[in-house]
Structures are given as C-alpha cells and as structure tokens.
Coordinates of C-alpha atoms (C1' of nucleotides) in Angstrom, one line a residue:
Chain A
M1 CA 10.4 -12.2 6.3
V2 CA 6.9 -11.0 6.9
K3 CA 5.8 -13.6 4.5
A4 CA 7.1 -16.4 6.6
M5 CA 4.2 -15.5 8.9
V6 CA 1.8 -15.3 6.0
F7 CA 2.9 -18.7 5.0
S8 CA 2.5 -20.2 8.4
H9 CA -0.8 -21.5 7.4
E10 CA -2.8 -18.7 5.9
I11 CA -1.9 -20.6 2.7
A12 CA -2.7 -24.3 2.7
P13 CA 0.0 -26.7 1.6
G14 CA 0.1 -27.2 -2.1
Q15 CA -2.1 -24.2 -2.7
R16 CA -1.0 -21.8 -5.4
V17 CA -0.1 -18.3 -4.2
N18 CA -1.2 -15.3 -6.1
I19 CA 1.2 -12.4 -6.2
D20 CA -1.3 -9.7 -7.1
A21 CA -3.6 -10.8 -4.3
L22 CA -0.8 -10.9 -1.7
S23 CA 0.4 -7.4 -2.7
L24 CA -3.1 -6.0 -2.3
R25 CA -3.7 -7.9 0.9
L26 CA -0.5 -6.6 2.5
G27 CA -0.7 -3.2 1.0
V28 CA 2.7 -3.3 -0.6
S29 CA 3.9 -3.6 -4.2
Q30 CA 4.6 -6.7 -6.1
T31 CA 8.4 -6.3 -6.0
P32 CA 8.9 -7.0 -2.3
I33 CA 6.5 -9.9 -2.6
R34 CA 8.6 -11.4 -5.3
E35 CA 11.7 -11.0 -3.2
A36 CA 10.2 -12.7 -0.2
L37 CA 8.9 -15.5 -2.4
A38 CA 12.3 -16.0 -3.9
R39 CA 13.8 -16.2 -0.5
L40 CA 11.2 -18.7 0.6
E41 CA 11.9 -20.7 -2.5
S42 CA 15.5 -21.1 -1.5
D43 CA 14.4 -22.3 1.9
G44 CA 12.3 -24.9 0.2
L45 CA 9.0 -23.6 1.6
I46 CA 7.5 -22.7 -1.7
A47 CA 8.1 -23.9 -5.2
K48 CA 8.3 -22.0 -8.3
E49 CA 7.2 -23.2 -11.7
P50 CA 8.3 -20.8 -14.5
L51 CA 5.5 -19.1 -16.2
K52 CA 3.0 -20.8 -13.9
G53 CA 3.7 -19.2 -10.6
Y54 CA 4.5 -20.0 -7.0
S55 CA 2.8 -22.5 -4.9
A56 CA 3.3 -23.6 -1.3
T57 CA 5.1 -26.9 -0.9
N58 CA 3.2 -29.9 0.3
L59 CA 3.7 -31.2 3.8
L60 CA 6.5 -33.7 4.4
T61 CA 5.9 -37.0 2.9
L62 CA 6.4 -40.0 5.1
K63 CA 9.9 -40.6 3.6
E64 CA 10.9 -37.0 4.0
F65 CA 9.7 -37.2 7.5
G66 CA 11.8 -40.2 8.3
D67 CA 14.8 -38.7 6.5
L68 CA 14.5 -35.5 8.6
F69 CA 14.5 -37.4 11.9
R70 CA 17.4 -39.6 10.8
F71 CA 19.3 -36.5 10.0
R72 CA 18.4 -35.0 13.4
L73 CA 19.8 -38.1 15.0
L74 CA 23.0 -37.5 13.1
I75 CA 23.6 -33.9 14.1
E76 CA 21.7 -33.0 17.3
P77 CA 23.2 -35.5 19.7
W78 CA 26.6 -34.3 18.6
A79 CA 25.5 -30.7 19.0
A80 CA 24.4 -31.5 22.6
E81 CA 27.7 -33.1 23.3
Q82 CA 29.6 -30.1 22.0
A83 CA 27.4 -27.7 23.9
A84 CA 28.1 -29.6 27.1
K85 CA 31.8 -29.2 26.4
H86 CA 31.8 -25.5 25.6
I87 CA 29.0 -24.3 27.8
D88 CA 29.6 -20.9 29.5
A89 CA 27.7 -18.7 31.9
Q90 CA 25.9 -16.9 29.1
G91 CA 24.8 -20.2 27.6
K92 CA 23.6 -21.6 30.9
A93 CA 21.5 -18.5 31.4
A94 CA 19.9 -18.8 28.0
L95 CA 19.1 -22.4 28.6
K96 CA 17.7 -21.7 32.0
E97 CA 15.5 -19.0 30.7
E98 CA 14.1 -21.2 28.0
M99 CA 13.4 -24.0 30.5
Q100 CA 11.6 -21.5 32.7
I101 CA 9.4 -20.5 29.8
A102 CA 8.5 -24.1 29.2
K103 CA 7.6 -24.6 32.8
E104 CA 5.2 -21.6 32.7
A105 CA 3.7 -22.9 29.5
L106 CA 2.5 -26.1 31.1
K107 CA 0.1 -24.1 33.2
F108 CA -1.7 -22.7 30.1
D109 CA -5.0 -24.1 28.9
D110 CA -4.9 -26.6 26.1
N111 CA -4.7 -24.5 22.9
S112 CA -2.3 -22.0 24.3
K113 CA -0.2 -24.8 25.8
I114 CA 0.3 -26.6 22.6
E115 CA 1.2 -23.5 20.8
A116 CA 3.6 -22.4 23.5
L117 CA 5.3 -25.8 23.8
T118 CA 5.7 -26.1 20.0
E119 CA 7.5 -22.7 19.9
H120 CA 9.5 -23.6 23.0
D121 CA 10.6 -26.9 21.4
A122 CA 11.8 -25.1 18.3
R123 CA 13.8 -22.5 20.3
F124 CA 15.2 -25.1 22.6
H125 CA 16.7 -27.3 19.9
S126 CA 17.8 -24.3 17.9
L127 CA 19.6 -22.9 21.0
I128 CA 21.5 -26.1 21.5
S129 CA 22.5 -26.3 17.9
H130 CA 23.8 -22.8 18.4
L131 CA 25.6 -23.6 21.6
S132 CA 27.4 -26.4 19.8
G133 CA 29.5 -23.6 18.5
N134 CA 29.4 -25.0 15.0
E135 CA 28.0 -22.4 12.6
S136 CA 27.6 -24.9 9.7
L137 CA 25.6 -27.2 11.9
H138 CA 23.4 -24.4 13.2
Q139 CA 22.5 -23.1 9.8
A140 CA 21.8 -26.6 8.5
F141 CA 19.6 -27.2 11.5
E142 CA 17.6 -24.1 11.0
R143 CA 16.9 -24.7 7.4
M144 CA 15.9 -28.3 8.1
H145 CA 13.8 -27.7 11.1
C146 CA 11.5 -25.2 9.6
H147 CA 9.9 -28.0 7.6
L148 CA 9.2 -30.0 10.8
H149 CA 7.9 -26.9 12.5
L150 CA 5.5 -26.4 9.6
F151 CA 4.3 -29.9 10.0
R152 CA 3.6 -29.4 13.7
L153 CA 1.9 -26.1 13.2
F154 CA -0.3 -27.9 10.7
L155 CA -1.3 -30.4 13.3
A156 CA -2.1 -27.8 15.9
N157 CA -4.0 -25.8 13.3
Q158 CA -6.2 -28.8 12.4
R159 CA -7.1 -29.1 16.0
N160 CA -8.3 -25.5 16.2
L161 CA -10.9 -26.2 13.6
V162 CA -14.3 -26.4 15.1
S163 CA -15.5 -30.0 15.5
G164 CA -18.4 -29.2 13.3
E165 CA -16.2 -28.7 10.3
E166 CA -15.1 -31.7 8.2
R167 CA -12.2 -32.7 10.2
P168 CA -10.6 -36.1 9.3
A169 CA -11.2 -38.7 11.9
F170 CA -7.6 -39.5 12.3
V171 CA -6.9 -36.0 13.5
S172 CA -9.1 -36.5 16.5
E173 CA -7.4 -39.7 17.4
L174 CA -4.0 -38.1 17.1
F175 CA -4.9 -35.4 19.6
E176 CA -5.6 -37.9 22.2
Q177 CA -2.4 -39.7 21.6
Y178 CA -0.4 -36.5 21.8
Y179 CA -1.8 -33.8 23.7
Q180 CA -4.0 -35.5 26.2
S181 CA -1.6 -38.2 27.2
G182 CA 0.7 -35.8 28.8
S183 CA 3.3 -35.9 26.0
G184 CA 3.9 -32.2 26.6
Q185 CA 5.1 -33.0 30.1
L186 CA 7.2 -35.9 28.8
A187 CA 8.9 -33.7 26.3
I188 CA 9.7 -31.1 28.9
K189 CA 11.0 -33.8 31.2
Q190 CA 13.3 -35.0 28.4
H191 CA 14.4 -31.4 27.7
N192 CA 15.2 -31.1 31.4
E193 CA 17.5 -34.1 31.2
I194 CA 19.3 -32.6 28.3
Y195 CA 19.4 -29.2 30.1
K196 CA 21.0 -30.7 33.2
A197 CA 23.6 -32.7 31.3
I198 CA 24.7 -29.7 29.3
T199 CA 24.9 -27.2 32.1
G200 CA 26.6 -29.9 34.2
G201 CA 29.2 -30.3 31.5
D202 CA 28.4 -34.0 31.1
S203 CA 28.9 -34.3 27.4
K204 CA 28.3 -38.0 27.2
A205 CA 25.0 -37.8 29.0
A206 CA 23.9 -34.8 26.9
K207 CA 24.5 -36.8 23.7
Q208 CA 22.6 -39.8 25.0
A209 CA 19.7 -37.7 26.3
M210 CA 19.3 -35.9 23.0
H211 CA 19.4 -39.1 21.1
D212 CA 16.7 -40.7 23.3
H213 CA 14.6 -37.5 23.1
I214 CA 14.6 -37.4 19.3
E215 CA 13.8 -41.1 19.1
S216 CA 11.0 -40.6 21.5
S217 CA 9.8 -37.7 19.5
L218 CA 9.9 -39.7 16.3
K219 CA 7.7 -42.4 17.9
R220 CA 5.2 -39.8 19.0
F221 CA 4.9 -38.2 15.6
S222 CA 5.1 -41.2 13.4
P223 CA 1.4 -42.1 13.5
A224 CA 0.5 -38.5 12.5
A225 CA 3.0 -38.5 9.7
E226 CA 1.5 -41.7 8.4
A227 CA -2.0 -40.4 8.7
I228 CA -1.2 -37.2 6.9
N229 CA 0.7 -39.0 4.2
D230 CA -2.5 -40.9 3.5
L231 CA -4.3 -37.5 3.3
Chain B
M1 CA 20.4 -18.9 -11.1
V2 CA 22.4 -17.1 -13.8
K3 CA 23.7 -15.0 -11.0
A4 CA 25.4 -17.8 -9.2
M5 CA 27.8 -17.8 -12.2
V6 CA 28.2 -14.1 -12.0
F7 CA 29.0 -14.5 -8.4
S8 CA 31.6 -17.1 -8.9
H9 CA 34.2 -14.5 -8.8
E10 CA 33.3 -11.7 -11.1
I11 CA 32.5 -10.1 -7.8
A12 CA 35.2 -10.1 -5.2
P13 CA 34.4 -11.3 -1.7
G14 CA 33.1 -8.5 0.5
Q15 CA 32.5 -6.2 -2.5
R16 CA 29.3 -4.4 -2.7
V17 CA 27.1 -5.3 -5.6
N18 CA 25.3 -2.7 -7.6
I19 CA 21.9 -3.6 -8.9
D20 CA 21.7 -1.0 -11.6
A21 CA 25.1 -2.0 -12.9
L22 CA 24.2 -5.7 -12.9
S23 CA 20.9 -5.0 -14.8
L24 CA 22.7 -3.1 -17.4
R25 CA 25.5 -5.6 -17.7
L26 CA 23.2 -8.5 -18.1
G27 CA 20.7 -6.7 -20.2
V28 CA 17.7 -7.5 -18.0
S29 CA 15.6 -5.4 -15.7
Q30 CA 16.2 -4.8 -12.0
T31 CA 13.3 -7.1 -10.8
P32 CA 14.8 -10.4 -11.8
I33 CA 18.2 -9.2 -10.4
R34 CA 16.6 -8.5 -7.1
E35 CA 14.9 -12.0 -7.1
A36 CA 18.2 -13.7 -7.8
L37 CA 19.9 -11.6 -5.1
A38 CA 17.2 -12.6 -2.6
R39 CA 17.7 -16.2 -3.4
L40 CA 21.5 -15.9 -3.0
E41 CA 20.9 -14.2 0.3
S42 CA 19.0 -17.2 1.6
D43 CA 21.9 -19.4 0.5
G44 CA 24.2 -17.2 2.5
L45 CA 26.3 -16.2 -0.5
I46 CA 25.4 -12.5 -0.3
A47 CA 24.4 -10.3 2.5
K48 CA 21.7 -7.6 2.6
E49 CA 21.8 -4.5 4.7
P50 CA 18.5 -2.7 4.5
L51 CA 18.7 0.7 2.8
K52 CA 22.4 0.1 2.1
G53 CA 22.4 -2.6 -0.5
Y54 CA 23.7 -6.1 -1.1
S55 CA 27.3 -7.2 -0.8
A56 CA 29.1 -10.4 -1.5
T57 CA 29.9 -12.3 1.7
N58 CA 33.5 -12.6 2.7
L59 CA 35.3 -15.8 2.3
L60 CA 35.1 -18.4 5.1
T61 CA 36.9 -17.3 8.3
L62 CA 39.3 -19.8 9.8
K63 CA 36.6 -20.8 12.4
E64 CA 33.9 -21.2 9.8
F65 CA 36.3 -23.3 7.7
G66 CA 36.9 -25.6 10.7
D67 CA 33.2 -25.7 11.5
L68 CA 32.4 -26.7 7.9
F69 CA 34.9 -29.6 7.9
R70 CA 33.8 -30.8 11.3
F71 CA 30.2 -30.8 10.0
R72 CA 31.3 -32.7 6.9
L73 CA 32.9 -35.3 9.2
L74 CA 29.6 -35.7 10.9
I75 CA 27.4 -36.3 7.9
E76 CA 29.5 -37.5 4.9
P77 CA 30.9 -40.7 6.4
W78 CA 27.4 -41.6 7.4
A79 CA 26.2 -40.8 3.8
A80 CA 28.9 -43.0 2.3
E81 CA 27.8 -45.8 4.7
Q82 CA 24.2 -45.5 3.7
A83 CA 25.1 -45.3 0.0
A84 CA 27.0 -48.6 0.3
K85 CA 23.9 -50.2 1.9
H86 CA 21.4 -48.9 -0.7
I87 CA 23.5 -48.8 -3.8
D88 CA 21.8 -50.1 -7.0
A89 CA 22.8 -50.5 -10.6
Q90 CA 21.9 -46.9 -11.5
G91 CA 23.9 -45.6 -8.6
K92 CA 26.9 -47.6 -9.6
A93 CA 26.7 -46.4 -13.1
A94 CA 26.6 -42.8 -12.0
L95 CA 29.6 -43.3 -9.7
K96 CA 31.5 -45.1 -12.4
E97 CA 30.9 -42.3 -14.9
E98 CA 32.1 -39.7 -12.4
M99 CA 35.2 -41.6 -11.7
Q100 CA 35.9 -41.9 -15.4
I101 CA 35.6 -38.1 -15.7
A102 CA 38.2 -37.7 -13.0
K103 CA 40.6 -40.1 -14.6
E104 CA 40.4 -38.2 -17.9
A105 CA 40.9 -34.9 -16.0
L106 CA 44.3 -36.0 -14.7
K107 CA 45.6 -35.8 -18.3
F108 CA 44.8 -32.2 -18.7
D109 CA 47.4 -29.4 -18.3
D110 CA 47.7 -27.7 -15.0
N111 CA 45.0 -25.0 -15.1
S112 CA 42.4 -27.1 -16.8
K113 CA 43.2 -30.0 -14.5
I114 CA 42.7 -28.0 -11.3
E115 CA 39.4 -26.6 -12.6
A116 CA 38.2 -30.0 -13.7
L117 CA 39.2 -31.8 -10.5
T118 CA 37.5 -29.1 -8.4
E119 CA 34.3 -29.6 -10.3
H120 CA 34.6 -33.3 -10.1
D121 CA 35.1 -33.2 -6.3
A122 CA 32.0 -31.2 -5.9
R123 CA 30.0 -33.6 -8.0
F124 CA 31.4 -36.7 -6.4
H125 CA 30.6 -35.7 -2.9
S126 CA 27.2 -34.3 -3.9
L127 CA 26.4 -37.6 -5.6
I128 CA 27.2 -39.7 -2.6
S129 CA 25.1 -37.4 -0.3
H130 CA 22.4 -38.1 -2.8
L131 CA 23.0 -41.8 -2.9
S132 CA 22.6 -41.9 0.8
G133 CA 18.9 -41.7 0.1
N134 CA 18.4 -39.1 2.8
E135 CA 16.9 -35.9 1.3
S136 CA 17.5 -33.8 4.3
L137 CA 21.1 -34.7 4.4
H138 CA 21.5 -34.0 0.7
Q139 CA 20.0 -30.6 0.9
A140 CA 22.1 -29.7 3.9
F141 CA 25.2 -30.8 2.1
E142 CA 24.4 -28.8 -1.0
R143 CA 23.8 -25.6 0.9
M144 CA 26.9 -26.1 3.1
H145 CA 29.2 -27.2 0.3
C146 CA 28.8 -24.2 -1.9
H147 CA 30.8 -22.1 0.6
L148 CA 33.7 -24.5 0.4
H149 CA 33.4 -24.6 -3.3
L150 CA 33.6 -20.8 -3.4
F151 CA 36.8 -21.0 -1.3
R152 CA 38.4 -23.4 -3.7
L153 CA 37.4 -21.4 -6.7
F154 CA 39.0 -18.4 -5.1
L155 CA 42.3 -20.2 -4.7
A156 CA 42.2 -21.5 -8.2
N157 CA 41.4 -18.0 -9.4
Q158 CA 44.3 -16.5 -7.6
R159 CA 46.6 -18.8 -9.3
N160 CA 45.4 -17.7 -12.7
L161 CA 46.5 -14.2 -12.1
V162 CA 49.6 -13.4 -14.0
S163 CA 52.7 -13.6 -11.9
G164 CA 53.4 -10.0 -12.6
E165 CA 50.4 -8.8 -10.7
E166 CA 50.6 -8.3 -7.0
R167 CA 49.9 -11.8 -5.9
P168 CA 50.5 -12.5 -2.2
A169 CA 53.6 -14.6 -1.6
F170 CA 51.7 -17.2 0.4
V171 CA 49.6 -18.0 -2.6
S172 CA 52.6 -19.1 -4.6
E173 CA 53.7 -21.3 -1.8
L174 CA 50.3 -22.8 -1.5
F175 CA 50.3 -23.9 -5.1
E176 CA 53.4 -25.9 -4.7
Q177 CA 51.9 -27.6 -1.7
Y178 CA 48.7 -28.5 -3.4
Y179 CA 48.9 -28.7 -7.1
Q180 CA 52.5 -29.7 -7.8
S181 CA 52.8 -32.4 -5.1
G182 CA 50.3 -34.6 -6.8
S183 CA 47.5 -33.9 -4.4
G184 CA 45.1 -34.2 -7.3
Q185 CA 46.1 -37.7 -7.8
L186 CA 45.9 -38.4 -4.1
A187 CA 42.4 -37.1 -3.9
I188 CA 41.4 -39.2 -6.9
K189 CA 43.0 -42.2 -5.2
Q190 CA 41.0 -41.6 -2.1
H191 CA 37.8 -41.2 -4.2
N192 CA 38.5 -44.5 -5.8
E193 CA 38.7 -46.1 -2.4
I194 CA 35.3 -44.7 -1.5
Y195 CA 34.0 -45.7 -4.9
K196 CA 35.1 -49.3 -4.5
A197 CA 33.7 -49.6 -1.0
I198 CA 30.3 -48.2 -2.0
T199 CA 29.9 -50.2 -5.2
G200 CA 31.2 -53.3 -3.3
G201 CA 28.5 -52.8 -0.7
D202 CA 31.1 -52.6 2.1
S203 CA 29.4 -49.9 4.2
K204 CA 31.9 -50.0 7.0
A205 CA 34.8 -49.4 4.7
A206 CA 33.0 -46.7 2.8
K207 CA 32.4 -44.9 6.1
Q208 CA 36.0 -45.1 7.1
A209 CA 37.3 -44.2 3.7
M210 CA 35.1 -41.1 3.6
H211 CA 36.3 -40.1 7.0
D212 CA 39.9 -40.4 6.1
H213 CA 39.4 -38.6 2.9
I214 CA 37.8 -35.6 4.6
E215 CA 40.5 -35.4 7.3
S216 CA 43.2 -35.6 4.6
S217 CA 41.4 -32.9 2.7
L218 CA 41.3 -30.7 5.8
K219 CA 45.0 -31.1 6.3
R220 CA 45.7 -30.1 2.7
F221 CA 43.5 -27.0 2.9
S222 CA 44.3 -25.8 6.4
P223 CA 47.4 -23.8 5.5
A224 CA 45.5 -22.0 2.7
A225 CA 42.6 -21.2 5.1
E226 CA 45.0 -19.8 7.6
A227 CA 46.8 -17.7 5.0
I228 CA 43.6 -16.3 3.6
N229 CA 42.3 -15.6 7.0
D230 CA 45.3 -13.3 7.6
L231 CA 44.5 -11.7 4.3
Chain C
dA1 C1' -23.7 -35.7 -24.9
dA2 C1' -18.8 -35.4 -25.6
dT3 C1' -14.9 -33.5 -27.8
dG4 C1' -12.3 -29.9 -30.1
dA5 C1' -11.3 -25.2 -31.4
dG6 C1' -11.3 -20.5 -30.5
dA7 C1' -11.6 -16.4 -27.6
dA8 C1' -11.5 -14.1 -23.3
dA9 C1' -9.8 -13.6 -18.7
dA10 C1' -6.4 -14.1 -15.4
dT11 C1' -1.7 -14.3 -14.1
dC12 C1' 3.0 -14.0 -14.5
dC13 C1' 7.1 -11.5 -16.1
dT14 C1' 9.6 -7.4 -17.3
dA15 C1' 10.5 -2.5 -17.9
dT16 C1' 10.5 2.2 -16.6
dA17 C1' 9.8 6.2 -13.6
dG18 C1' 9.7 8.6 -9.2
dG19 C1' 10.4 9.2 -4.1
dA20 C1' 13.5 8.3 -0.1
dT21 C1' 17.6 7.4 2.1
dT22 C1' 22.5 7.2 2.3
dA23 C1' 27.2 8.2 1.0
dA24 C1' 30.4 11.5 -0.8
dA25 C1' 32.3 15.8 -2.3
dG26 C1' 33.0 20.6 -1.7
dC27 C1' 33.3 24.7 0.8
dA28 C1' 33.6 27.6 4.7
dT29 C1' 35.4 28.4 9.2
dA30 C1' 38.3 27.8 13.4
Chain D
dT1 C1' 45.6 22.4 8.2
dA2 C1' 41.8 20.1 10.1
dT3 C1' 37.0 19.9 11.2
dG4 C1' 32.1 20.5 10.5
dC5 C1' 28.2 21.6 7.6
dT6 C1' 25.8 21.9 3.3
dT7 C1' 24.9 20.5 -1.1
dT8 C1' 25.2 17.1 -4.7
dA9 C1' 25.3 12.6 -6.5
dA10 C1' 24.5 7.8 -6.3
dT11 C1' 21.9 4.0 -4.9
dC12 C1' 18.2 1.6 -3.0
dC13 C1' 13.2 0.9 -2.7
dT14 C1' 8.6 1.0 -4.4
dA15 C1' 4.8 1.7 -7.6
dT16 C1' 2.5 1.4 -11.9
dA17 C1' 2.0 0.0 -16.7
dG18 C1' 2.4 -3.1 -20.8
dG19 C1' 3.6 -7.5 -23.2
dA20 C1' 3.6 -12.6 -23.1
dT21 C1' 2.0 -16.9 -21.6
dT22 C1' -1.1 -19.9 -19.5
dT23 C1' -5.6 -21.3 -18.1
dT24 C1' -10.4 -21.3 -18.4
dC25 C1' -14.8 -20.7 -20.4
dT26 C1' -17.8 -20.7 -24.3
dC27 C1' -19.5 -22.4 -28.5
dA28 C1' -19.8 -25.2 -32.4
dT29 C1' -19.5 -29.7 -34.4
dT30 C1' -19.7 -34.7 -34.5

DNA sequence: AATGAGAAAATCCTATAGGATTAAAGCATA
DNA sequence: TATGCTTTAATCCTATAGGATTTTCTCATT
C-alpha cells in the first residue's frame, strides 16, 4: 500500500527494484516489502522474474494504450447509464462535491492544476463506475485505470523536470497541446455534461456524454502515447 | 501460485487461514506463504484483516453473482465479435482443439464429465477473450472469472460429498436440474455455435451467440446462486 | 585488442527466532 | 447461574542470518 506511492515514479518504468535498498530506505524489514511487491505484481504494476528480482513494468505500449481506451468505451458509457438510472441523494452529493473540487482546481497555477485535475479525473471516473452499482465493473475499472493513471503521472512528471535537463523535445510540444490549450477546462466541461445527465436521471444522455468524453480524451492523449512509444 | 490450488476448496469459504499451519503442511517457510497470500488478496480471493489474519472470501452473494453476469454480457459478446473479425489460422486451431477436448469430455462418466466441462468452459471463454486481441479486456476477464469458477467448483465439490453426509437438500435438487438434464450438452452446443461463427468470420453472429449463451448460463445458475445465498 | 574462464560481489530466496497483539479459557464474584 | 476480569495460549508481524543463484569484474590467453 505504501509502496504504491513509492512506485508512483520514484522508480522509473522498467527499472529494477532492489528489495534490500527499499527496506533500508523505508526503515522496515524485507518481509513487508515482499508482500507489497507481490500485491503490486498481481496488479500488473511490477513484474517478477524468478531468481532475478522485481522490476517496474514499462509504460503502456501504443497497442495497450489503444486497448485500454477501447475497453473504457465498452464499460464506462454503460456505467454512466446505470448510474443515471440508480442515482440517489447520496450519490448526487458525492458527484457534486467532486465537481466542486474540480472547479476549485482550475484556479490553481499550472503545476498544481495539472496534478489536481489528474487526481480529480481518476476519482470522477472511479466514482461513476462505483455508482453504476455493478461491483464487477467497478473492480475491473480500478485495476485497469491505474495503468492509465500511471501514464498520465509520467507525463506530468516529465513536465516538472527543469528545462535544463535533457528533456525530449516531444514532451515540450505535448504540453502545449494539452495543458496550454485549455484542455483542462474542456475535460471539466465534459465532466459537467456527464454530471448533469446522471443527476438528472437522463441515462441515455449520460451514456452518450461519457462515450464522447472518452473518445475526446483518446484524441488528446494519442500523440503522447505515440511519442512515448517511440521513446 | 501453488496456493491457488490449495485454495480451490481445501479451505472452505469464509474460513480463516493459518499461516503457520500452511507452512508446515506445504513444507515451506512462512515468507513464500505470505507472498502468495498477498497476491491472492489482490485477486480478491482472500481477505486480510490487519492484526487478525487472512481468511478466504465468502462465495459470491446473489447481487455479486448478478453483477458478474451483467458484466460478462457487457464484455464477452464484444470479445466474440472482435475475435471473429481478427481470427487467424493459429486462433482457429486453438479453438478447434478446445472444442475437440469438450467433445471427448462428454463421454466421461458423471463426476469426471462435470469437472472436465467446467475446466473446458473456463478455457473456452478465456481463449475468446484472448482472441479479441484486447489485452485490457482479457485481463479484466481473467480476474473476474476466477470468482465464478470458484462458485462452480464449489457446486461440483458439494456433489462429490457422499450422500450420507449432511448435504443440504437444495444441492440434490440442483444436480438434477443441471447435470442430469443434459445441460452439459447444451452448453457445448452453444459453444459450438460461437465456435462456428468466429471461425467463419461472422462477427455479428458470434456476438449474438455469445450473448445468448451467457444469458442461458445465467438462467441455469440462478437457482443455485439463490440457494447458496440462503446458505 | 578481443574473447573466454574464473572468482568475487551483489542480490534474491528461505528459514528461524523473538516481540506484540488478539482471542480464548479459567476462575472468582455477585 | 451468569457476568466480568485475569491469565494463558495462539497467531500474526517483523527482524536477522545463512545458502543459492545470478551478475559483474578481473585476469589470462589467443
């Protein structure tokens, strides 16, 4: 559990992870480290090679990236549809609160804004998959989405590197495309459409809005996925 | 990994699992046991309560059972559709071989037949989710399906108890409904429909056949799910 | 200079022991 | 007889040490 944070980019993708070093660094013994690593292995976030050790999994390949979004298109519009059908007062409150957080986040400065919006997006979609009422779908979503989240955190992390460091040129271009062109506001706007449809009980609109949002999101991220794929 | 077999019903659902006992029983130390348990926890097959220990998760509740099938209806027909579109020679051979195994299994005597058909069903659906070409979907399927598989193994296991033992009356009834009424042959027949549609490249028919098959399967299992839910 | 063999270092894997927490059993008292 | 407390036992959790395998570095030979 604590290791999920460690993994969120203190260890570069593909890098081997040293158990002894981790245990010293975190001040705990090797056993709990191995447990956490085993859990992360089941989540597909690290890979284990017997007698060779653990290593962080690479970022999504271009194919995996496409697969993931195709899968989202399969389950999330349905989840939004179901959420609209079964929504109750408690669900409405939760959605409203999340939208409020997003609105506040738009006022932050660049770095904080990106981080906040990324976290908001993860929570928003997770919440809807939960509100679908289907536990199987929710679990599947959570396990799948962490890989996408990792990808986005990687992008944001790249940006935080000082310009002086050897930052690939494509990264700089990507930032303009994403973060400067008001895509944050666009995403929030689309979230708002979904939010209104769900709380309004309009299941058909909710399904459509979610579909459009994911397709839009795919278009925004595709150039980055291609660029990173070329490493 | 080895523990998945141990879990397949040497430990009753809901029962607490003793680490010391397992390490003695399997002749290995506690550390690898804890690793395996941590992995199984991520798979949702066992639950951990801090400072209290691990325990096997209960069987699917009626709601979870319904959720799972609704989720299958969401992803598997699409998987069959995609498999039909992308099928190649290697995929056809794999499907053909699996269907051949099923055909042979029908000749077994009752107990062996049930076991063989259960395993075939798991492999068949897993294979199609793989042939869909979508890695996200395949992974989601695998993680979800193990819970259903566990449920079916539980049923089959109950049957193997000698009649003399205290076996709930509903179980006896269920067996008639399922295994004596030729439902095994029905399932194989439906699998064959799917098989033909996919290898024939008829994506629309494959999607429809998979949909019908899962709905049929749900109807067959629902009484058992209800009965077990009432424990 | 390049390749191969050998040795040393690092790392993983397992086992055993001790401390801490929880559950249970036994006893006393109302 | 039932309830509450204390003691005992069981179990989990962590830490440390030793054996096994892999990797790397060095050195000698072609």
